[in-house]
PDB file of C-alpha atoms in Angstrom:
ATOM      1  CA  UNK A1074     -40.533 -34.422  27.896  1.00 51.00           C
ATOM      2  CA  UNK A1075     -40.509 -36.329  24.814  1.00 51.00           C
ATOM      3  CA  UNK A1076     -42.706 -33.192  23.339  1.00 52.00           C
ATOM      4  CA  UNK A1077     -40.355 -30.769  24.059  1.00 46.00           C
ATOM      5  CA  UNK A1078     -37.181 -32.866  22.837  1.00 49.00           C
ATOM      6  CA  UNK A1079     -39.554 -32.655  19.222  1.00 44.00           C
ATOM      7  CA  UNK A1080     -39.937 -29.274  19.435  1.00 39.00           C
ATOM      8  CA  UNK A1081     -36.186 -28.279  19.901  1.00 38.00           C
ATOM      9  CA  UNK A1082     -34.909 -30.935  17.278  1.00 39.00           C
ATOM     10  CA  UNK A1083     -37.840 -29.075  15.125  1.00 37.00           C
ATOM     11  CA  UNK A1084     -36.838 -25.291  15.701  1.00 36.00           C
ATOM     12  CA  UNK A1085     -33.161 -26.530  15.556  1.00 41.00           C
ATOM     13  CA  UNK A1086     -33.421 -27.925  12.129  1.00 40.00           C
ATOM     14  CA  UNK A1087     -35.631 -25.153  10.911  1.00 39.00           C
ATOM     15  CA  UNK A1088     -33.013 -22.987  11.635  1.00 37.00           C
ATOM     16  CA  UNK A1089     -30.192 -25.242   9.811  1.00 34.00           C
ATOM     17  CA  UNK A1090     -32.152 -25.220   6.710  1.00 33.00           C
ATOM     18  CA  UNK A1091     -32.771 -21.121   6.817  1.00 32.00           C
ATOM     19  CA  UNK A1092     -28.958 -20.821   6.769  1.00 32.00           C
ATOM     20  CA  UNK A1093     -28.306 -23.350   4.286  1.00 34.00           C
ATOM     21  CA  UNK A1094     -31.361 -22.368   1.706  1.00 37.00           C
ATOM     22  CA  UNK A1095     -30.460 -18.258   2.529  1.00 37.00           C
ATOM     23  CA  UNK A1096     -28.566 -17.088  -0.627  1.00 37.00           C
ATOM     24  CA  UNK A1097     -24.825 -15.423   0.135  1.00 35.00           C
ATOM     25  CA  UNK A1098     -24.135 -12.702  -1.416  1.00 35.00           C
ATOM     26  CA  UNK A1099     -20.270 -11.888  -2.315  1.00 33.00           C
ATOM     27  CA  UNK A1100     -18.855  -8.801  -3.997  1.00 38.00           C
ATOM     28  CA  UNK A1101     -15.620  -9.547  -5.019  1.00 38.00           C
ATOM     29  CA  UNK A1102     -12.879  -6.375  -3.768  1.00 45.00           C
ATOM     30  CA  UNK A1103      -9.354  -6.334  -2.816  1.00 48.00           C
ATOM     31  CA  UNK A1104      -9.034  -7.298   1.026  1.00 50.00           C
ATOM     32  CA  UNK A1105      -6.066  -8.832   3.024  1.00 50.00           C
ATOM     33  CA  UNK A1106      -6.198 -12.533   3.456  1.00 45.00           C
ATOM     34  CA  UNK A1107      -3.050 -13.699   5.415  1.00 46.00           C
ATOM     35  CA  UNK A1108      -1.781 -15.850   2.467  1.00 55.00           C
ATOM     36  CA  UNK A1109       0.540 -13.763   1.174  1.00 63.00           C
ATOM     37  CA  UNK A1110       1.203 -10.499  -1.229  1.00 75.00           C
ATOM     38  CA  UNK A1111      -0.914  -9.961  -3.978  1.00 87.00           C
ATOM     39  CA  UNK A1112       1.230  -8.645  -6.824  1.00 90.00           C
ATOM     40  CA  UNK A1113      -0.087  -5.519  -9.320  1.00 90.00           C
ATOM     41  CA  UNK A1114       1.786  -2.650 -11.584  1.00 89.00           C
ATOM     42  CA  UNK A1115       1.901   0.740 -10.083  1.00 90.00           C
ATOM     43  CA  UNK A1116      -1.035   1.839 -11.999  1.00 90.00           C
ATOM     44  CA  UNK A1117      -3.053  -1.573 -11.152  1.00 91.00           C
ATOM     45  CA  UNK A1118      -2.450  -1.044  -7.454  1.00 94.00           C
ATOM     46  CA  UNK A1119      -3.544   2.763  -7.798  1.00 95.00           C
ATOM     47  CA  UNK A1120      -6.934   1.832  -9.064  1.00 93.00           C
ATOM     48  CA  UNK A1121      -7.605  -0.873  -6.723  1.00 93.00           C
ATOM     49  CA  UNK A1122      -6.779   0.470  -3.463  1.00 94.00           C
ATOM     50  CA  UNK A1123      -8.737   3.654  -4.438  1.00 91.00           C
ATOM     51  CA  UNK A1124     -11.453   0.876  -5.407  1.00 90.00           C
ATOM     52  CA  UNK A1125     -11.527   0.027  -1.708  1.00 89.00           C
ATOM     53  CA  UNK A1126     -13.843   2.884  -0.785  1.00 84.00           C
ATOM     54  CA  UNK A1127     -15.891   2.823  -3.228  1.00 82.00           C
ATOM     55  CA  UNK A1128     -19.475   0.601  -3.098  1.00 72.00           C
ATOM     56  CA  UNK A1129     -18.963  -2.938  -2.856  1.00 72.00           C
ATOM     57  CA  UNK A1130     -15.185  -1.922  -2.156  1.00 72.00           C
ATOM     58  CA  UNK A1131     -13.652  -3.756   0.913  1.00 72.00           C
ATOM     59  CA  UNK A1132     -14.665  -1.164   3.513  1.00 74.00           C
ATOM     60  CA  UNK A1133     -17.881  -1.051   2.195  1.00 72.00           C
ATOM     61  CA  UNK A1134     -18.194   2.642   2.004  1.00 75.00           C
ATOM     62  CA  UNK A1135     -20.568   4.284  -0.589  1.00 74.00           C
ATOM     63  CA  UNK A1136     -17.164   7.075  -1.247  1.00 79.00           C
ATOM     64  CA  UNK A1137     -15.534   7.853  -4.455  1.00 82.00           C
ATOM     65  CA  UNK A1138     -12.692   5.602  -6.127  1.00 87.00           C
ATOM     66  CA  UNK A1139     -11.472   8.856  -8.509  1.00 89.00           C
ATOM     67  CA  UNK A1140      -8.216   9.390  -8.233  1.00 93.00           C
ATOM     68  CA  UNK A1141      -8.606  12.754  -9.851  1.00 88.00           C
ATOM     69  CA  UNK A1142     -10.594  14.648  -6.885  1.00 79.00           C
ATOM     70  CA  UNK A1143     -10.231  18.283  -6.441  1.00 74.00           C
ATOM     71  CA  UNK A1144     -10.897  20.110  -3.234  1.00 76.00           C
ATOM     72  CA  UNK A1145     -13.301  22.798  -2.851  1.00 73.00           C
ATOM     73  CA  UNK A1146     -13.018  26.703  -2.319  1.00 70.00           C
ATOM     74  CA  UNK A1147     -13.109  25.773   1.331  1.00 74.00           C
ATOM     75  CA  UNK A1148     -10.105  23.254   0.843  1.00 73.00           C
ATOM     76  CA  UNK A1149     -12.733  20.340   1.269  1.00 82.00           C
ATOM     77  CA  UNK A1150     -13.785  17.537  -1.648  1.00 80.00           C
ATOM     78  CA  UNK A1151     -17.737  17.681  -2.190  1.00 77.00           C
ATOM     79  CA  UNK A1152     -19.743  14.857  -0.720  1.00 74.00           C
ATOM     80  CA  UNK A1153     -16.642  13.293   1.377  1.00 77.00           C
ATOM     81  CA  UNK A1154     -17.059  10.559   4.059  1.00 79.00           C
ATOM     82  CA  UNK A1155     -14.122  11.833   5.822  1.00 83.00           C
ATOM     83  CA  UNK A1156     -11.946   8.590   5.029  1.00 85.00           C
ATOM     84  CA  UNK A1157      -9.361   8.687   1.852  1.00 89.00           C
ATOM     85  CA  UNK A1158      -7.602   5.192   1.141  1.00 92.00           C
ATOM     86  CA  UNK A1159      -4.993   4.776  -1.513  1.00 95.00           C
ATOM     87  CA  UNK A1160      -1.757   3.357  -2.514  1.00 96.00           C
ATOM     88  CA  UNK A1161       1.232   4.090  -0.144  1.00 96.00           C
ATOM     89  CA  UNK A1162       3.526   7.108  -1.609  1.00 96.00           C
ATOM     90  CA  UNK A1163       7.263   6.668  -0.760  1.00 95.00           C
ATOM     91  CA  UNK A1164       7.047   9.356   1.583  1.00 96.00           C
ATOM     92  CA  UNK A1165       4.126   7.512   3.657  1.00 96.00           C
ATOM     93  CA  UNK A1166       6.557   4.552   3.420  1.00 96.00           C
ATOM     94  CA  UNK A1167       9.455   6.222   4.352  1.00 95.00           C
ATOM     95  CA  UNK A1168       7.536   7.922   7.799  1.00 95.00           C
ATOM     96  CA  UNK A1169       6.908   3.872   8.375  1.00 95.00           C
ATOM     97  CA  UNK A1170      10.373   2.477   8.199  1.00 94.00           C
ATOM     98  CA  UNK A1171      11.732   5.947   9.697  1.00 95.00           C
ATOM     99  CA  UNK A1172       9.660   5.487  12.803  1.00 94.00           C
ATOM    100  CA  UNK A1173      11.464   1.717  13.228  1.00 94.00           C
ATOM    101  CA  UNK A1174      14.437   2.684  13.442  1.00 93.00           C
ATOM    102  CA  UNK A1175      13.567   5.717  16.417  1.00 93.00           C
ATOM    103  CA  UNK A1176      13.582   5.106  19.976  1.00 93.00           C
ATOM    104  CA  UNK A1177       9.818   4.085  19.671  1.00 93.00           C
ATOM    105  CA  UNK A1178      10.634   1.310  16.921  1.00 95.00           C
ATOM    106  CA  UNK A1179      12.122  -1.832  17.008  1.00 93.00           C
ATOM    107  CA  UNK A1180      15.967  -2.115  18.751  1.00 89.00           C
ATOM    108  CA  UNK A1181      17.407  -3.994  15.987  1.00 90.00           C
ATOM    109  CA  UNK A1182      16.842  -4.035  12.400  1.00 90.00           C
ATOM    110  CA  UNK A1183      13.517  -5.328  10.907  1.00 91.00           C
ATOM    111  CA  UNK A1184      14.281  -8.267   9.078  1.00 87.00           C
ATOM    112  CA  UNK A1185      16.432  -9.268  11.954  1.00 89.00           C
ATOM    113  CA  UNK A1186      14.300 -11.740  13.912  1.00 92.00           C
ATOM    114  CA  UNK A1187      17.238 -14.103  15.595  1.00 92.00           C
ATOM    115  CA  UNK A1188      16.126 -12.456  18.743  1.00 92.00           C
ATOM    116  CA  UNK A1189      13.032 -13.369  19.120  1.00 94.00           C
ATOM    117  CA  UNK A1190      11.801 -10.277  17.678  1.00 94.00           C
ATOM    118  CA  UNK A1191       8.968 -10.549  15.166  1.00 94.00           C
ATOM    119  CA  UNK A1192       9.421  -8.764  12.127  1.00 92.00           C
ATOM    120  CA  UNK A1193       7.464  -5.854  12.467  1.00 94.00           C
ATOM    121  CA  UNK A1194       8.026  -1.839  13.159  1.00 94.00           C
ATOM    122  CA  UNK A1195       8.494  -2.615  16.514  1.00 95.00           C
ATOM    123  CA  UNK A1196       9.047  -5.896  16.760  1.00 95.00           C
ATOM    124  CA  UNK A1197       6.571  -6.940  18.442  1.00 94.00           C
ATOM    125  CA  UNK A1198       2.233  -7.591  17.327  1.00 93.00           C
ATOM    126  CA  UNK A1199       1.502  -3.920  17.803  1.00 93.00           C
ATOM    127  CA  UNK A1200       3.857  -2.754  14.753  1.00 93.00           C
ATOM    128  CA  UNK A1201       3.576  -3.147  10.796  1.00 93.00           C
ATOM    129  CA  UNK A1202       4.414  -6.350   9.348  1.00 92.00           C
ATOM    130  CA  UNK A1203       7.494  -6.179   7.151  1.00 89.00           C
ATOM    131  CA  UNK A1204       8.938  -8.015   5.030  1.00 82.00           C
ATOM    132  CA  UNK A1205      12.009  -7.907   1.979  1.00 76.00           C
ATOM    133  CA  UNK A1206       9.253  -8.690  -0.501  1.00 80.00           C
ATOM    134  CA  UNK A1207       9.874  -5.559  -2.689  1.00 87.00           C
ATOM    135  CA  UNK A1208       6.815  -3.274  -3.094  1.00 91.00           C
ATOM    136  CA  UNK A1209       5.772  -0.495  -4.818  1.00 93.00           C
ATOM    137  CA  UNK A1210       5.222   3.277  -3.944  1.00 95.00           C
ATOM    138  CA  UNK A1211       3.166   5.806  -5.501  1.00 95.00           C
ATOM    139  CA  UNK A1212       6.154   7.248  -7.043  1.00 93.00           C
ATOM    140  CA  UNK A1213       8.585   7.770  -9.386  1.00 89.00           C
ATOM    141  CA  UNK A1214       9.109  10.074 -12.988  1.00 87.00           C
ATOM    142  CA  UNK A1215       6.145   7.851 -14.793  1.00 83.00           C
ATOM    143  CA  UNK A1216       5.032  10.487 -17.543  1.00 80.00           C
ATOM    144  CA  UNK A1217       4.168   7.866 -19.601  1.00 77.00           C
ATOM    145  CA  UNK A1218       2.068   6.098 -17.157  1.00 80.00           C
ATOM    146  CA  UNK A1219      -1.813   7.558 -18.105  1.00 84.00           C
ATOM    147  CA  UNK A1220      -3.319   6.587 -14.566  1.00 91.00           C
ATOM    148  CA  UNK A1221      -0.554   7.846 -12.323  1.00 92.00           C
ATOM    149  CA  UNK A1222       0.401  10.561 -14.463  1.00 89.00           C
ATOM    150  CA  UNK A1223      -2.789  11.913 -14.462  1.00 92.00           C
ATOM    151  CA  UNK A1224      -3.671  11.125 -10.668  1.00 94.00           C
ATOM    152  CA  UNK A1225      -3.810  14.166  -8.268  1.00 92.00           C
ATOM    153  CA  UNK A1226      -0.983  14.969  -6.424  1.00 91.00           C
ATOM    154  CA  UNK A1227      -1.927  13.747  -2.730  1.00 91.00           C
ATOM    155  CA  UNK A1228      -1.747  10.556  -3.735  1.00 95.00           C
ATOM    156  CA  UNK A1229       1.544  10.168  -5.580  1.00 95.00           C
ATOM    157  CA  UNK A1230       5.128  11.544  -5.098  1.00 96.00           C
ATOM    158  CA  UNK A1231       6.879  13.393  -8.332  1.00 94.00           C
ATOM    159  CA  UNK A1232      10.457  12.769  -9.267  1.00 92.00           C
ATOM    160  CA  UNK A1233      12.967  13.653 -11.333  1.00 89.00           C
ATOM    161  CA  UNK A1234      16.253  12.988 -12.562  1.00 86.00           C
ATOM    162  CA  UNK A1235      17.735  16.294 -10.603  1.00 87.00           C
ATOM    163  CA  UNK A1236      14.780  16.100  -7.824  1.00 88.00           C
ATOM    164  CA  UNK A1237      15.800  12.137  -7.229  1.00 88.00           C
ATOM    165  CA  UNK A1238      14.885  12.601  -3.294  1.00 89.00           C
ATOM    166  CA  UNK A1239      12.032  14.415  -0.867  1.00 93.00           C
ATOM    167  CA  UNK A1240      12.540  14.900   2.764  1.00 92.00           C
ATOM    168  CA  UNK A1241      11.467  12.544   4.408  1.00 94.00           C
ATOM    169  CA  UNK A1242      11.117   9.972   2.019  1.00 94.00           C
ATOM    170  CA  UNK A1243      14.389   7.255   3.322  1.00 93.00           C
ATOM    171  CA  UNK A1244      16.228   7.006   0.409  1.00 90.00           C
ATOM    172  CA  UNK A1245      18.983   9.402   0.260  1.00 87.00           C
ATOM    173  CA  UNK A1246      18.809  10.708   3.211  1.00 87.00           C
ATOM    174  CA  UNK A1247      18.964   7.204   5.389  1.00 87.00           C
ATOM    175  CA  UNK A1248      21.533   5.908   2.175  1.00 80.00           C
ATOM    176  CA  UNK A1249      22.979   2.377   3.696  1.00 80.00           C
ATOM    177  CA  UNK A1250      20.892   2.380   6.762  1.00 85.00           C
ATOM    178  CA  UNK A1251      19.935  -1.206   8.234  1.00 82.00           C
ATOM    179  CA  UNK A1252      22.702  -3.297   5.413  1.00 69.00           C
ATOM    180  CA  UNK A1253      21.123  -1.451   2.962  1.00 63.00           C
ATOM    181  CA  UNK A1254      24.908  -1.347   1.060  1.00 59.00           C
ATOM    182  CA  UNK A1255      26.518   1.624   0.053  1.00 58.00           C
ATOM    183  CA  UNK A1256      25.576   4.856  -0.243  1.00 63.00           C
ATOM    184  CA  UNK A1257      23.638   6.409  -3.158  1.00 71.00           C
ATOM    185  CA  UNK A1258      24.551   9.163  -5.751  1.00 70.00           C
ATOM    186  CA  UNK A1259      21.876  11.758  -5.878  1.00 73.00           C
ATOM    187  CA  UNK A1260      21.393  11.422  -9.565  1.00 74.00           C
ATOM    188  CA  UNK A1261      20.431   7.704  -9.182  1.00 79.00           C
ATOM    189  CA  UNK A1262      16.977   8.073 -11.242  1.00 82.00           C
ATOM    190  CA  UNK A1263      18.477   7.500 -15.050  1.00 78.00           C
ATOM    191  CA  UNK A1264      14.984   8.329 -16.856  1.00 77.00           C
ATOM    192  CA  UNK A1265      12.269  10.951 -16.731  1.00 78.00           C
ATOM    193  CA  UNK A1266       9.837   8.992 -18.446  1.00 77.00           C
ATOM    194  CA  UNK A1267       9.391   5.158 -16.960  1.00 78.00           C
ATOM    195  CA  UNK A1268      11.260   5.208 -13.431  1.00 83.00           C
ATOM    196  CA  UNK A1269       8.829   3.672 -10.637  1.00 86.00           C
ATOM    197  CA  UNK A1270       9.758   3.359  -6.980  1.00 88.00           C
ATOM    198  CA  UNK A1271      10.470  -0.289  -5.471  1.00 89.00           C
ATOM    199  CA  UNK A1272      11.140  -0.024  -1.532  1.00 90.00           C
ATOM    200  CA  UNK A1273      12.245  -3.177   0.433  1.00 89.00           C
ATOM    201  CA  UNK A1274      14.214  -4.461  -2.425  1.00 84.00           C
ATOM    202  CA  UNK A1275      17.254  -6.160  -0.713  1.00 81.00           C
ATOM    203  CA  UNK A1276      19.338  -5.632   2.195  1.00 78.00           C
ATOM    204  CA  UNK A1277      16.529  -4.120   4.500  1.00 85.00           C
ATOM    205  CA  UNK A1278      13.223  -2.269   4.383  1.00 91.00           C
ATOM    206  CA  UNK A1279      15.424   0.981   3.824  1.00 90.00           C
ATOM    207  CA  UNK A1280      16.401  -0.463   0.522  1.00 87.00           C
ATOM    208  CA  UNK A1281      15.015   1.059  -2.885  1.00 86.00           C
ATOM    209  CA  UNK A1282      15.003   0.629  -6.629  1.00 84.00           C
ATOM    210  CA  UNK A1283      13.999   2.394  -9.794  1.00 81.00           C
ATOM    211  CA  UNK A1284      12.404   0.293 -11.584  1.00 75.00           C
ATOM    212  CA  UNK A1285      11.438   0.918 -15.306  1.00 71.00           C
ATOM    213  CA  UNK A1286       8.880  -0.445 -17.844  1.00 61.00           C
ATOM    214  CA  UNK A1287       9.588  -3.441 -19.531  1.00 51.00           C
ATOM    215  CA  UNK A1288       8.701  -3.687 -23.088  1.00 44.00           C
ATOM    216  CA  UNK A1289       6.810  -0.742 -24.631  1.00 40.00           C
ATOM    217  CA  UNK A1290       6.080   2.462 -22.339  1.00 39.00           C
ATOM    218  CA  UNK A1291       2.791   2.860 -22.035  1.00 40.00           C
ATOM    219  CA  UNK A1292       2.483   1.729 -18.143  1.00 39.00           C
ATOM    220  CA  UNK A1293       0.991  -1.706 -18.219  1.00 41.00           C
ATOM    221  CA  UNK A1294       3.874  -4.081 -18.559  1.00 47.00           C
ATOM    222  CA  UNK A1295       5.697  -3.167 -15.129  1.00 69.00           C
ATOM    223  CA  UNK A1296       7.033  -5.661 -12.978  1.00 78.00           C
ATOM    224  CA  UNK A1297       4.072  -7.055 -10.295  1.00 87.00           C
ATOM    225  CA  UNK A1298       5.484  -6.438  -6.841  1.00 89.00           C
ATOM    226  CA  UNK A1299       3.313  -6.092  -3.884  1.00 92.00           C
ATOM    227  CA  UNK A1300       2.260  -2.542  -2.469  1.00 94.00           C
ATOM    228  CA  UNK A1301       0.266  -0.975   0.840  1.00 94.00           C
ATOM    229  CA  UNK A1302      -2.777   0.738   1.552  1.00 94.00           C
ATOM    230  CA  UNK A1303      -2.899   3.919   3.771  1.00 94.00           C
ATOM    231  CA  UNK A1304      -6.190   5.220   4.778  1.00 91.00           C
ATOM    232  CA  UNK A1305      -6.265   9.005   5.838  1.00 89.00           C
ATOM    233  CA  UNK A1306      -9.095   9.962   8.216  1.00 88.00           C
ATOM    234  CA  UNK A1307     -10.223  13.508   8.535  1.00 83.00           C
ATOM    235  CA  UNK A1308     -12.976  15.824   8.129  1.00 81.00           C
ATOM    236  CA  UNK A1309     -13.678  16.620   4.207  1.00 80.00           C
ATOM    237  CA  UNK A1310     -10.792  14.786   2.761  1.00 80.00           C
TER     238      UNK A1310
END
């Protein structure tokens, strides 16, 4: 008995000292955590999230991070693993906060919670979290922003000052939904050259903002807010 008790205590601390003397390795990508938002520029959060698929991104996919790929003759992008993940345009966003507000979202407003309601899409663990913690969209009239300006057009939503709204997007067309306050002129965007969009600024997740560049205009002083990532899953994308 005594022989066997050796043994075990034997294999048990071989094993011990194989975990502790086996080297970890760590590649360092953007990944959610549970302590709160991470905070970027439109541009940083562009780059990262696209970083995400890429090798020794988060998913750890061997995919591309360009945000610059063009399909094919047969509408597909060349060597594709069928996933795309980037940062959430404002009409992605605006599908989201449309959908908790419809008979298959949440009964009450998001950010109301009094209930017993968590504050979610539909209120409950099996919607998105939500929260008024302002955070960008893929968005906006940015010509002077090099790595959105320049990004292709699935994965960011062109304004102007006279095209200040796309269907589906919950801005104008959802205007003062949920205490978002009063209603909004059409011509809100002022600029054509530094408005970004800001959704869940105040009031409620239908809430949004133009927010410019601060200092000089070339994209990289913006205000950090928080942002999404939407992955896309399909065959050639």
């Amino acid at each position: 008995m005594k022989s066997k008790e050796k043994l075990l205590t034997l294999v048990a601390g071989g094993a011990l000292l194989i975990i502790l003397l086996t080297p970890t390795i760590s590649n360092a990508a953007l990944q959610a955590n549970g302590n709160g938002s991470s905070t970027k520029s439109i541009d940083g959060w562009m780059s990262s999230i696209r970083a995400m698929e890429a090798q020794g991104g988060t998913l750890g996919l061997n995919g591309s991070s360009s945000l610059n790929q063009v399909p094919g003759a047969d509408g597909k992008v060349a060597n594709s693993n069928n996933l795309d993940i980037h940062m959430q345009k404002n009409t992605e966003y605006g599908a989201m906060v449309i959908l908790s507000a419809s008979n298959y979202g949440k009964s009450t407003p998001v950010h109301k919670t009094d209930d017993g309601s968590l504050s979610t899409t539909t209120g409950n663990k099996s919607g998105v979290y939500m929260s008024l913690n302002k955070e960008w969209v893929a968005a906006g009239t940015r010509s002077e922003s090099t790595t959105y300006k320049n990004a292709n057009l699935k994965y960011r939503n062109p304004y102007t000052t006279t095209k200040s709204s796309l269907s589906g997007d919950a801005t104008i067309e959802c205007s003062g939904w949920h205490n978002t306050g009063t209603s909004v002129p059409a011509t809100w965007l002022k600029y054509n050259y530094a408005n970004g969009f800001v959704r869940a600024y105040s009031g409620s997740i239908f809430s949004f903002k133009g927010d410019t560049s601060q200092g000089t205009m070339n994209g990289t002083l913006d205000e950090p807010w928080a942002s999404r990532a939407v992955i896309v899953i399909g065959n050639g994308i």
